[in-house]
Tab-separated table of C-alpha atoms and ligand atoms in Angstrom:
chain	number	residue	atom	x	y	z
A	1354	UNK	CA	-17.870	-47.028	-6.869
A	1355	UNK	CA	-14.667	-45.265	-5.305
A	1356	UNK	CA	-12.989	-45.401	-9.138
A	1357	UNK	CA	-16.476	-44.006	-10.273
A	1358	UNK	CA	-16.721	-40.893	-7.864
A	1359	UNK	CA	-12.622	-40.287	-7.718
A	1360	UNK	CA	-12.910	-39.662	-11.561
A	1361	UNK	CA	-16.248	-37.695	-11.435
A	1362	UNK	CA	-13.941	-35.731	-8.968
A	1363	UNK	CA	-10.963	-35.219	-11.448
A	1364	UNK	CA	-13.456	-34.199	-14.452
A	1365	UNK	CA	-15.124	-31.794	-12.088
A	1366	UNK	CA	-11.357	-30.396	-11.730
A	1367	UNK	CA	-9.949	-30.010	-14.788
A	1368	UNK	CA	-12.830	-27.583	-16.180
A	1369	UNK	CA	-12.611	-25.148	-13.643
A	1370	UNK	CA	-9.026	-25.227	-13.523
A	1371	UNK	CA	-9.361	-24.217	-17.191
A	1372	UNK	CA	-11.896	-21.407	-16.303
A	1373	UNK	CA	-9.586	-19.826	-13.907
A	1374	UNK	CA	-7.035	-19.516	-16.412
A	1375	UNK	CA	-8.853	-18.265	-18.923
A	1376	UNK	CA	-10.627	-15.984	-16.270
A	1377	UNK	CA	-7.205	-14.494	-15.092
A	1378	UNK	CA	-5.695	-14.387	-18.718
A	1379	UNK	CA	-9.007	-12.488	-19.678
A	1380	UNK	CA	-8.823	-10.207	-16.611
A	1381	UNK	CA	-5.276	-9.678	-17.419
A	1382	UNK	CA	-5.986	-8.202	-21.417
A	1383	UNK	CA	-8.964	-6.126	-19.507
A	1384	UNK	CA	-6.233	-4.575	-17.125
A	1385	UNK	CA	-3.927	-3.492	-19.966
A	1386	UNK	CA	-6.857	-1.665	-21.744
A	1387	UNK	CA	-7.701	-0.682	-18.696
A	1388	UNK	CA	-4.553	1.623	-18.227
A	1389	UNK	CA	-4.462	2.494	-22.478
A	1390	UNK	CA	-8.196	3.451	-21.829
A	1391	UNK	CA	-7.964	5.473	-18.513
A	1392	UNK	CA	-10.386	3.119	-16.473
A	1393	UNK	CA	-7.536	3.393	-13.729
A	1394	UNK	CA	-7.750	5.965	-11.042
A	1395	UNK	CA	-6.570	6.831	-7.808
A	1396	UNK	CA	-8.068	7.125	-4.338
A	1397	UNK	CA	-6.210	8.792	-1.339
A	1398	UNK	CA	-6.865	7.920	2.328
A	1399	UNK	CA	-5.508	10.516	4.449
A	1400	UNK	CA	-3.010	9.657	7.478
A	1401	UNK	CA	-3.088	11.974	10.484
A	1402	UNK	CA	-0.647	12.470	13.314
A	1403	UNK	CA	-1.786	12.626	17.138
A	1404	UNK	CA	-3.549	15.789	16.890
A	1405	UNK	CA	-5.747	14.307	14.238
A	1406	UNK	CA	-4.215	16.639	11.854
A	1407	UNK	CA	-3.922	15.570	7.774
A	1408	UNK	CA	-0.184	15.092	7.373
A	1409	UNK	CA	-0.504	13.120	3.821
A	1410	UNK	CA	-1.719	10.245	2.786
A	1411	UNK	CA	-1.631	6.782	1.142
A	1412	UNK	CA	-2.566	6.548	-2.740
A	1413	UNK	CA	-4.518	3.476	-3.405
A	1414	UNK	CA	-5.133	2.094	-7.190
A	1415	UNK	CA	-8.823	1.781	-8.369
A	1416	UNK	CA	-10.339	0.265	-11.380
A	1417	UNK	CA	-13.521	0.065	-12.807
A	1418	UNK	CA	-14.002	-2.233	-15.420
A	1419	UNK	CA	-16.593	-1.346	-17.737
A	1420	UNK	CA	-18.934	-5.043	-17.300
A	1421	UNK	CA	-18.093	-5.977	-13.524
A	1422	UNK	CA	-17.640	-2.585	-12.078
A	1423	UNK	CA	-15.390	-1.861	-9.110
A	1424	UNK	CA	-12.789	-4.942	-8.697
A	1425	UNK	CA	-10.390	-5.079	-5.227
A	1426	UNK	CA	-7.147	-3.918	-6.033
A	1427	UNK	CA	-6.560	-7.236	-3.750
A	1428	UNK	CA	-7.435	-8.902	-7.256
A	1429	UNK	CA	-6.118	-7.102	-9.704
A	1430	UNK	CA	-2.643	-6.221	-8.109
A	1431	UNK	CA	-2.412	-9.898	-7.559
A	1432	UNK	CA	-2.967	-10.517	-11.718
A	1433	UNK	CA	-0.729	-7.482	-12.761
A	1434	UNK	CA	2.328	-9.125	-10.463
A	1435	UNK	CA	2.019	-12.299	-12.684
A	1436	UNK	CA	4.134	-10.061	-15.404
A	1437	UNK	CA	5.731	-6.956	-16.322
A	1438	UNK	CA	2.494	-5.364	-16.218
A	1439	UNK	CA	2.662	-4.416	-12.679
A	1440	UNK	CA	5.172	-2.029	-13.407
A	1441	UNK	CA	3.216	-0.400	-16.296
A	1442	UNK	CA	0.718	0.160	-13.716
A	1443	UNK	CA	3.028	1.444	-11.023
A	1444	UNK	CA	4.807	3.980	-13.563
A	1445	UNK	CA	1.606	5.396	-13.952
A	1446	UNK	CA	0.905	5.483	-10.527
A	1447	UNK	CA	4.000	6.995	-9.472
A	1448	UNK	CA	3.216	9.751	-12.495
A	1449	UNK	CA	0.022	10.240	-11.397
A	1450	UNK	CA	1.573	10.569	-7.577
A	1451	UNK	CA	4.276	12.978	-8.385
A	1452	UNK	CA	1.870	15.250	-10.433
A	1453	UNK	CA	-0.282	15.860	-7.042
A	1454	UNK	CA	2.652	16.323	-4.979
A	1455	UNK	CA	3.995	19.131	-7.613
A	1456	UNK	CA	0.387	20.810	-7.411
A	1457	UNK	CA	-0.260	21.166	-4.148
A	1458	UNK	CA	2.319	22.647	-2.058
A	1459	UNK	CA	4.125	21.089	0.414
A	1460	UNK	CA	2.320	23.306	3.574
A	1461	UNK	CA	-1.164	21.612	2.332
A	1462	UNK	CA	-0.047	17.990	1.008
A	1463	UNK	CA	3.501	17.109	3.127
A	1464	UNK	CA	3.553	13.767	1.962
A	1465	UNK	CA	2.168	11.236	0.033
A	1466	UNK	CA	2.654	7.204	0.326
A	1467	UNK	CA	2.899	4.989	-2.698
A	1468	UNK	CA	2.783	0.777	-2.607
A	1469	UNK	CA	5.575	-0.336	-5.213
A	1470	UNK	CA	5.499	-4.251	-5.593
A	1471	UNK	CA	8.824	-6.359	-5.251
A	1472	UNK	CA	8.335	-7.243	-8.469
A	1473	UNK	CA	8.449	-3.892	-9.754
A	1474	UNK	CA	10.959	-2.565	-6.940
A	1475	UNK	CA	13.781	-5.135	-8.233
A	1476	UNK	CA	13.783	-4.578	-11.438
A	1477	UNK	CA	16.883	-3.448	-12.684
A	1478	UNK	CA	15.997	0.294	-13.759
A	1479	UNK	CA	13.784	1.071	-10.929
A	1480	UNK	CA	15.853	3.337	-8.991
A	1481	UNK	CA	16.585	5.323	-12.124
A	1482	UNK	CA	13.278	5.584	-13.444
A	1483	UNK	CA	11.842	6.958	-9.394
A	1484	UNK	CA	14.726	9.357	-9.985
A	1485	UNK	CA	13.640	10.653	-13.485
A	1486	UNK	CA	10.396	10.772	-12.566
A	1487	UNK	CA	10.805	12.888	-9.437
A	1488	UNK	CA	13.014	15.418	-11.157
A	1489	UNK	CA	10.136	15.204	-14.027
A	1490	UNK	CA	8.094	17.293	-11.596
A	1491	UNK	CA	10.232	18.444	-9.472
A	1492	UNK	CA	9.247	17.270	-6.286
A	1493	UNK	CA	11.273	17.022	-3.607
A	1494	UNK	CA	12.131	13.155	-3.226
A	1495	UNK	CA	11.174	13.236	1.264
A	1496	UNK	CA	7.908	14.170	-0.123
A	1497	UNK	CA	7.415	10.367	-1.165
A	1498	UNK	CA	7.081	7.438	0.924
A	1499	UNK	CA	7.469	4.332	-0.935
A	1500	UNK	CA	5.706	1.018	0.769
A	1501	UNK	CA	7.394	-2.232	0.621
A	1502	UNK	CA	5.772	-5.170	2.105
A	1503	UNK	CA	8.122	-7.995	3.811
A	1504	UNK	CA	8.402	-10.105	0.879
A	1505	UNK	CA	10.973	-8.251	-0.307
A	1506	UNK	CA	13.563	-9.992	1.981
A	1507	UNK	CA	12.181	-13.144	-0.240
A	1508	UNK	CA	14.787	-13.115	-2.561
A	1509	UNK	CA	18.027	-12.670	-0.827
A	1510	UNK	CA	18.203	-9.684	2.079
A	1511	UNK	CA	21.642	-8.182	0.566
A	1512	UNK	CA	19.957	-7.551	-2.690
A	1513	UNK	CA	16.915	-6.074	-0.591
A	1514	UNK	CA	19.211	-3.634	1.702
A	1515	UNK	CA	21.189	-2.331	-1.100
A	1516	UNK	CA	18.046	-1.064	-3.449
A	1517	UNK	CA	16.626	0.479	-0.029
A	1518	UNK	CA	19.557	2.350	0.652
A	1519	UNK	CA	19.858	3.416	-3.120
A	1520	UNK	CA	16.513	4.825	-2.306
A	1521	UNK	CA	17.304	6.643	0.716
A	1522	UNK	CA	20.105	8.124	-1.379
A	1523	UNK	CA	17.730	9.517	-3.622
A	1524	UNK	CA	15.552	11.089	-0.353
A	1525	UNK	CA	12.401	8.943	-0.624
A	1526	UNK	CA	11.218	7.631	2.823
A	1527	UNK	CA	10.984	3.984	2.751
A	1528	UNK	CA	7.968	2.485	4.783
A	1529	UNK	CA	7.509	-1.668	5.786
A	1530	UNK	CA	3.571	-2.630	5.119
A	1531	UNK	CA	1.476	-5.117	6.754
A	1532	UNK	CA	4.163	-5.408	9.101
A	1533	UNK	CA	3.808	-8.768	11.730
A	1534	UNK	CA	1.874	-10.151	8.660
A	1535	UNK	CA	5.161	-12.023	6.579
A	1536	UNK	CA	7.872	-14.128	7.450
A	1537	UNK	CA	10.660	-11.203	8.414
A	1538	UNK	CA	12.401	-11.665	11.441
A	1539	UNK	CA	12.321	-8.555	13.983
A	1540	UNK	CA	16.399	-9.290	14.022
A	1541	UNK	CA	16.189	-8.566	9.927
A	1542	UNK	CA	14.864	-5.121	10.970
A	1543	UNK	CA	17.584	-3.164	12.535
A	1544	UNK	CA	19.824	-3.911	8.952
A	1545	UNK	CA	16.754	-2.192	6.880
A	1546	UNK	CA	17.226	1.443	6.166
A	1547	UNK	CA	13.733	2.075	6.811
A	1548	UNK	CA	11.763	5.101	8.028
A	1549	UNK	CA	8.220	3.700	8.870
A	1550	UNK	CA	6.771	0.922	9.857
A	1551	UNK	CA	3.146	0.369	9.550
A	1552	UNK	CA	1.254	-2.068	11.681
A	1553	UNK	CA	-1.289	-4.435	9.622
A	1554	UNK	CA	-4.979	-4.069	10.376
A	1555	UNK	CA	-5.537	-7.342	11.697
A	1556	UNK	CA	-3.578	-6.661	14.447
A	1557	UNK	CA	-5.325	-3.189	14.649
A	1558	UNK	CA	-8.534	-3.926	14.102
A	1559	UNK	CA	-8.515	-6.844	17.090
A	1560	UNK	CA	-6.897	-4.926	19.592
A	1561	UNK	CA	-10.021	-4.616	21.726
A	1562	UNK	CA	-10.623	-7.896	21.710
A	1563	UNK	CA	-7.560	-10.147	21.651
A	1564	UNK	CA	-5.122	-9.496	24.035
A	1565	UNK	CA	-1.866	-10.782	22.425
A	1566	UNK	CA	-2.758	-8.894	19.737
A	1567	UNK	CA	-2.571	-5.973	21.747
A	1568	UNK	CA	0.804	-7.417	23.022
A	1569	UNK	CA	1.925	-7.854	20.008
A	1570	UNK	CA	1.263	-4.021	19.241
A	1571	UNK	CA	2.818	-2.761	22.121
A	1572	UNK	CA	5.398	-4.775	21.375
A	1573	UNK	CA	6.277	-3.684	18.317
A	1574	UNK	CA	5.616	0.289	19.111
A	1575	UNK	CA	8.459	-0.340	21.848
A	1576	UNK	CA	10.741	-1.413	19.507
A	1577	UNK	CA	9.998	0.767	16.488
A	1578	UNK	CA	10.887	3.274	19.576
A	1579	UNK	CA	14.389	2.062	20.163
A	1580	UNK	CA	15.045	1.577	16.267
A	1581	UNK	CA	14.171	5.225	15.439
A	1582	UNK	CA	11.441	4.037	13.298
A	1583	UNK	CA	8.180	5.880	12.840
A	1584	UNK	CA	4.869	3.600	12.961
A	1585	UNK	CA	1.836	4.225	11.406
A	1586	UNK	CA	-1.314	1.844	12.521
A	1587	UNK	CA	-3.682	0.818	9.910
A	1588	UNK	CA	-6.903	0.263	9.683
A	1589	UNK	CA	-8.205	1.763	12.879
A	1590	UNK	CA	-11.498	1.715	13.007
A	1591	UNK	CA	-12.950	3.578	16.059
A	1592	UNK	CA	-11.692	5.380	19.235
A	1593	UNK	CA	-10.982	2.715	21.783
A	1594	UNK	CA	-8.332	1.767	19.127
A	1595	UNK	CA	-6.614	5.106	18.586
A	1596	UNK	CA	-6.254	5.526	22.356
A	1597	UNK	CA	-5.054	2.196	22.709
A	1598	UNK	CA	-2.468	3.262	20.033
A	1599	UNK	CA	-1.984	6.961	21.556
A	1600	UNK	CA	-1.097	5.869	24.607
A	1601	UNK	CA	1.884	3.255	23.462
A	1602	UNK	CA	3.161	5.925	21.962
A	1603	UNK	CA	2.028	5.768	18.623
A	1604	UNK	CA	2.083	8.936	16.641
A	1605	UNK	CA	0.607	8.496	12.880
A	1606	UNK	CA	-2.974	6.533	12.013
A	1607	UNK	CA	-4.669	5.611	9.351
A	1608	UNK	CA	-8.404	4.145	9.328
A	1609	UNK	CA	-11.648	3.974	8.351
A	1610	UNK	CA	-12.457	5.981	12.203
A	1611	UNK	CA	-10.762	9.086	10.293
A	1612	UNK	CA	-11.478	8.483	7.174
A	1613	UNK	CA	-12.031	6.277	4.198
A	1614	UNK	CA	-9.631	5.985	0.723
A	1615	UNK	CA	-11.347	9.012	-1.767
A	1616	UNK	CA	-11.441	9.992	-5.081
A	1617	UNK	CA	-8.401	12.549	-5.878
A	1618	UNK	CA	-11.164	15.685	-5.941
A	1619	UNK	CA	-12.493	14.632	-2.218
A	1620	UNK	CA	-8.705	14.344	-1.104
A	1621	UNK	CA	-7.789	17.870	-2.606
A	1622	UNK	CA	-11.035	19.361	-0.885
A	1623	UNK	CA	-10.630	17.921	2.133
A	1624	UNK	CA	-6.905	19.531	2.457
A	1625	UNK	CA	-7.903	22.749	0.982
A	1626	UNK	CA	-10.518	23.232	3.898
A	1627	UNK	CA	-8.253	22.056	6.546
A	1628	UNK	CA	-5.783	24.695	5.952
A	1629	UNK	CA	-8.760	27.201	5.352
A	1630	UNK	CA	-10.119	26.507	8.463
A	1631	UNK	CA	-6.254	26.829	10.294
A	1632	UNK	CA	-6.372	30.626	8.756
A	1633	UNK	CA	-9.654	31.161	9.779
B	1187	C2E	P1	-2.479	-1.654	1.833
B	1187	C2E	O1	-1.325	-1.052	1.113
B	1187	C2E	O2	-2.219	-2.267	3.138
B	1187	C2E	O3	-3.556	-0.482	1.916
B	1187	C2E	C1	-4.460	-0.319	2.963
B	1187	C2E	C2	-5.761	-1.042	2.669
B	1187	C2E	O4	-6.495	-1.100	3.896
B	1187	C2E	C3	-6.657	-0.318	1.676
B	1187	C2E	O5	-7.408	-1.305	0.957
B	1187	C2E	C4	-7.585	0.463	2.601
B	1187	C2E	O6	-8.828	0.775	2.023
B	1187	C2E	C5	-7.761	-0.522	3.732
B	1187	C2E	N1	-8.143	0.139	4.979
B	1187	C2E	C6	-7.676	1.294	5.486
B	1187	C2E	N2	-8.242	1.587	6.663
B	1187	C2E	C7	-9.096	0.570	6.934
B	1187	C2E	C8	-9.998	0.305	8.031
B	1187	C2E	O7	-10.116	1.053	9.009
B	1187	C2E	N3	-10.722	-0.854	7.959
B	1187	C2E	C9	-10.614	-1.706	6.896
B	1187	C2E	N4	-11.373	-2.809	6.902
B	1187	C2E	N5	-9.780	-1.474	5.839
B	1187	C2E	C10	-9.037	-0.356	5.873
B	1187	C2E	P2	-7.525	-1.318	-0.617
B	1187	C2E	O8	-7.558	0.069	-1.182
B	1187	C2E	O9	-8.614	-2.270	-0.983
B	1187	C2E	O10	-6.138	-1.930	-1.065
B	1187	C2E	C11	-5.807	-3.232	-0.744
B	1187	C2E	C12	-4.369	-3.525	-1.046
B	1187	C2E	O11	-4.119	-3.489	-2.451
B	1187	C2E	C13	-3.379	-2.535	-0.452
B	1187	C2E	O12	-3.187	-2.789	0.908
B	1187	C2E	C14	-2.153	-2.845	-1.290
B	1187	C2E	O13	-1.516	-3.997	-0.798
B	1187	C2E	C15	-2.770	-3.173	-2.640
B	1187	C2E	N6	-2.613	-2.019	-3.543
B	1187	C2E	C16	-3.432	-0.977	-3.824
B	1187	C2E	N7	-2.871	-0.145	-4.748
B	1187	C2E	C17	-1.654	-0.681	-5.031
B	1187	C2E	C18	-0.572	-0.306	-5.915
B	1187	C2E	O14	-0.595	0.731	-6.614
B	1187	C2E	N8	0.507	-1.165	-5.947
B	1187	C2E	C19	0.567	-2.293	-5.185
B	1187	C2E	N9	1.656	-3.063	-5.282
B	1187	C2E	N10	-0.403	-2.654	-4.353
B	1187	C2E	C20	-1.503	-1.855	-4.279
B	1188	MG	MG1	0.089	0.239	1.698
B	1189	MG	MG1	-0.993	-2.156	4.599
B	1190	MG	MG1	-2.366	-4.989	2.348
């Protein structure tokens, strides 16, 4: 009977093993007509400093496949970092980025975030392609933020410090995502050249509610403090939250309380009025 049902079990495996491949191999051929046949876009959720004021904003990838409609980015970013195609994606991205930044003036659009993957980031020509592509629209490079999660101390923290610095050379800001959420130890953070830090949402968005969370944001405000590190807290959600945040210290937010990633158009409008209604 056991023999029976562990076999049954086994069968039942195999199959949808098989289905996942051939699910992921067929999302993966979607994703590269996806970027020949402009199905790709961009959305933009603003970031705003303690006065609530617009001071950029994080540019988030979007696809919409022509059968299944919207898919996460949490799913397709994980299929394009299988190969190479992850940096197609992210040289269009970082086009796509630069081109905004060179349109709108610095006074209305100060900065703009990007997320690179470490799979893109340590390839050998990354630096140099960032650098032609910057001077391709001649933006200046502090204009650019680039995110890094922690998994780029994965493969050997030398490598890791000496690509960040080549960066900061350059003039790009260099931000840590989802920080608390990987493996990176807090003594790891004083050797990275690093400009922001950006708190993960779970710890965010359960600050009201779990209190070593909220230790564990205080915490890490105090020593972004003593590091000369800027932190930006994700994913806040409503008010109790930002004052939580404001009053630690914390001077740059990002959240669905403010408001939500938008199409490119909604982004542009949304600046344009904000300085219209400073002149005003
Ligand atoms: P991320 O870089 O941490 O981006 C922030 C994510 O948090 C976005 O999800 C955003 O919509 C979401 N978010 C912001 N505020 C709130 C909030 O108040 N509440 C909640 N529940 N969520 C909030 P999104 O756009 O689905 O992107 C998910 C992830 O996909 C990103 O997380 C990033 O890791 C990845 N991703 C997106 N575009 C790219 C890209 O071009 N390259 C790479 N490597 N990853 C990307
Ligand atoms: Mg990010
Ligand atoms: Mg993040
Ligand atoms: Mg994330």
């Amino acid at each position: 009977q056991a023999k029976v049902k562990g076999r049954a079990q086994i069968c039942g495996y195999e199959p949808s093993m098989q289905t996942q491949m051939s699910w992921r191999l067929e999302m993966e051929q979607a994703l590269r007509r996806a970027l020949a046949e402009e199905q790709l876009s961009i959305a933009c959720q603003p970031q705003l400093d303690e006065r609530g004021e617009v001071i950029g904003g994080e540019a988030l990838m979007r696809w919409e496949h022509p059968q299944r409609g919207w898919i996460s980015p949490e799913v397709f970013i994980a299929i394009a970092e299988e190969s190479d195609l992850i940096t197609e994606l992210e040289t269009w991205m970082l086009d796509r980025c630069c081109a905004l930044l060179a349109r709108l003036p610095a006074e209305i659009l100060p900065r703009l975030s990007v997320n690179i993957s470490v799979r893109h980031f340590t390839q050998p020509g990354f630096v140099e392609g960032l650098t032609w592509v910057l001077g391709a629209h001649g933006i200046e490079p502090s204009r650019l933020t680039v995110e890094l999660t922690e998994s780029i101390m994965i493969d050997g923290l030398q490598d890791a410090i000496e690509r960040m610095q080549a960066l900061k050379q350059l003039g790009v800001q260099l931000a840590l995502d989802d920080f608390g959420t990987g493996f990176s130890s807090l003594s790891y953070l004083k050797s990275l050249p690093l400009d922001e830090l950006k708190i993960d949402r779970s710890f965010v968005s359960s600050l009201d509610t779990d209190s070593s969370d909220a230790t564990i944001v205080e915490t890490v405000l105090a020593m972004a403090q003593h590091l000369g590190i800027d932190v930006v807290a994700e994913g806040v959600e409503n008010r109790a939250q930002r004052d939580f945040l404001l009053m630690r210290g914390c001077r740059l937010f990002q959240g669905f309380y403010f408001h939500r990633p938008m199409p490119l158009e909604d982004f542009e409008r949304l600046l344009a009025e904000r300085i219209g209604t400073d002149a005003g």
